[in-house]
CSV table of C-alpha atoms and ligand atoms in Angstrom, one decimal:
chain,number,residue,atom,x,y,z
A,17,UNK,CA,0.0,30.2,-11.1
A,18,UNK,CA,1.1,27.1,-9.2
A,19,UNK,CA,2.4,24.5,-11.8
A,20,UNK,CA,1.1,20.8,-11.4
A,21,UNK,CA,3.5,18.3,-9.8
A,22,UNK,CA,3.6,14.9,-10.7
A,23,UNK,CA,2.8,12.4,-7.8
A,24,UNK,CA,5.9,11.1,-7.3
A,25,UNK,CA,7.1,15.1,-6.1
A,26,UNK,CA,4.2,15.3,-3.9
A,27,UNK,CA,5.0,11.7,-2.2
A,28,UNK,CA,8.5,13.2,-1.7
A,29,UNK,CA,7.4,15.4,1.1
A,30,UNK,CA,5.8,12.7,3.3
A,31,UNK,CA,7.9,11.1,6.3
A,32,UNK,CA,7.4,7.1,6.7
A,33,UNK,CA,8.5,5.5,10.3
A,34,UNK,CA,9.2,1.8,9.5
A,35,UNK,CA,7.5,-1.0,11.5
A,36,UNK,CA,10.5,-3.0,10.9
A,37,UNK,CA,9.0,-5.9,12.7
A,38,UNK,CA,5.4,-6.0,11.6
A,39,UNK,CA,3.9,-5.6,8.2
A,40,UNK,CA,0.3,-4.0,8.4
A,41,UNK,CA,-0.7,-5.2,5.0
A,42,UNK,CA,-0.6,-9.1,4.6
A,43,UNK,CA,-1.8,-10.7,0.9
A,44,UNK,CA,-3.6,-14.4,0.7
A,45,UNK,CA,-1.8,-15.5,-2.7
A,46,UNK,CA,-4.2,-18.2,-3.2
A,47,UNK,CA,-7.0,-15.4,-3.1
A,48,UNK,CA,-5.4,-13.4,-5.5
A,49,UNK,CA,-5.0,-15.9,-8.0
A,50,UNK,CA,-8.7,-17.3,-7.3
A,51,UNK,CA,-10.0,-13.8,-7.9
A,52,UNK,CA,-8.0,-12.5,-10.8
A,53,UNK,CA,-7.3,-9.2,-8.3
A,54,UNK,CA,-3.3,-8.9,-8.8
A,55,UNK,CA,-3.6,-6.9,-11.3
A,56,UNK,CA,-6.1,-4.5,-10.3
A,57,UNK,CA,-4.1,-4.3,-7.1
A,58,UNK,CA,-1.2,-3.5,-8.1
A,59,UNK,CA,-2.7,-0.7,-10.3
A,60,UNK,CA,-4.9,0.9,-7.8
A,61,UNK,CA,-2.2,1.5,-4.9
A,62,UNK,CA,-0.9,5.3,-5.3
A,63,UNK,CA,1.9,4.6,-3.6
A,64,UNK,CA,2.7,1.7,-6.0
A,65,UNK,CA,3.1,-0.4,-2.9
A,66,UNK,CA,2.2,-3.5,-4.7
A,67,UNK,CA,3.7,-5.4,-7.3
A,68,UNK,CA,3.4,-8.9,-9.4
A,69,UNK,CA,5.9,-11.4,-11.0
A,70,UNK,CA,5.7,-13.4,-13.4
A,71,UNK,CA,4.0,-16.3,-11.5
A,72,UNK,CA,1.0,-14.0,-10.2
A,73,UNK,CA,3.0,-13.3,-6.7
A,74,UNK,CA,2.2,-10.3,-4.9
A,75,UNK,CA,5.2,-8.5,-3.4
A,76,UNK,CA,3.7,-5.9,-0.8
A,77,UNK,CA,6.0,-2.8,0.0
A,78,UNK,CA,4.2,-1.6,3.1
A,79,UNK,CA,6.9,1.0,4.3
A,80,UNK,CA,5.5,3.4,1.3
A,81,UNK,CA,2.0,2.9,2.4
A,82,UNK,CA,-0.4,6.1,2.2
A,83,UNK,CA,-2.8,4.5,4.6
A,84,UNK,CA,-5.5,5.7,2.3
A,85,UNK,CA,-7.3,2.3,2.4
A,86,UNK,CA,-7.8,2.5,-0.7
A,87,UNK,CA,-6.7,-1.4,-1.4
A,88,UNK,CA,-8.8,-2.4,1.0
A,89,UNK,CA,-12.1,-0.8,-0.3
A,90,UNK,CA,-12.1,-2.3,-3.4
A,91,UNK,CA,-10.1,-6.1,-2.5
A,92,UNK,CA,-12.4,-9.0,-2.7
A,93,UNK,CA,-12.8,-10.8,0.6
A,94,UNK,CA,-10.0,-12.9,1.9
A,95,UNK,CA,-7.4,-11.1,-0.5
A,96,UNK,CA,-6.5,-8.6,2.2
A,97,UNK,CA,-5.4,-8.9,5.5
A,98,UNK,CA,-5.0,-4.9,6.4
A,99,UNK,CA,-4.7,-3.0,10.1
A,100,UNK,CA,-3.2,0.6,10.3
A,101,UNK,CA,0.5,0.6,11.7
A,102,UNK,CA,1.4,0.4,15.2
A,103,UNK,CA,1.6,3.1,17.3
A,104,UNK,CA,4.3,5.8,16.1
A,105,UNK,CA,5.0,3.8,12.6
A,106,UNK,CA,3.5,4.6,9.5
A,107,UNK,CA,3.2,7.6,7.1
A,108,UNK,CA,3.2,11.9,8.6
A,109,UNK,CA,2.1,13.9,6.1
A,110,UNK,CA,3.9,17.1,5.2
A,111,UNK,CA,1.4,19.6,6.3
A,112,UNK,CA,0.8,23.7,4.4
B,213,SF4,FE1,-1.7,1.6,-1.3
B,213,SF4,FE2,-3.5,3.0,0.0
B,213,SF4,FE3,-3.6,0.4,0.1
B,213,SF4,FE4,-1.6,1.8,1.3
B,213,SF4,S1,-3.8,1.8,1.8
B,213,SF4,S2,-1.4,-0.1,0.1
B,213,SF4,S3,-1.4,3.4,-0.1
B,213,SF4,S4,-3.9,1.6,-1.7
């Protein structure tokens, strides 16, 4: 029987190459506070890439990022500024 593993153990088998240079996930702040979305934003990420303080700021971790475009599905327009990394940076999933 193969025993469930929380999300955080399956994560642990991915590889990430850092853009160090270029974010591919940039947040408007002023559309996020207009919409209400930090909230659901920072809940909906898998990867818990995004977070909020106290003042409604959205801090975006993009080196953990799934690529599962998940955020930007369900972001209102203008909240999101999202582009798959360059070339030979972003997630490689552990395969079998
Ligand atoms: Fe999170 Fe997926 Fe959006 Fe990446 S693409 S920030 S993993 S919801």
């Amino acid at each position: 029987m193969i025993e469930p593993t929380s999300m955080a153990e399956r994560l642990a088998g991915n590889r990430y190459e850092l853009d160090e240079e270029l974010s591919h996930i940039e947040v408007d702040q002023e559309a996020v506070r207009r919409t209400g979305f930090g909230p659901v934003l920072v809940r909906i990420c898998p990867a818990g890439v995004y977070s909020q303080d106290a003042d409604g700021r959205i801090a975006v971790a993009y080196a953990a990022c799934l690529e599962c475009g998940t955020c930007l599905a369900l972001a209102p327009d203008g909240v999101l500024t999202w582009h798959y990394p360059r070339g030979g940076f972003g997630v490689v999933f552990r395969e079998g």
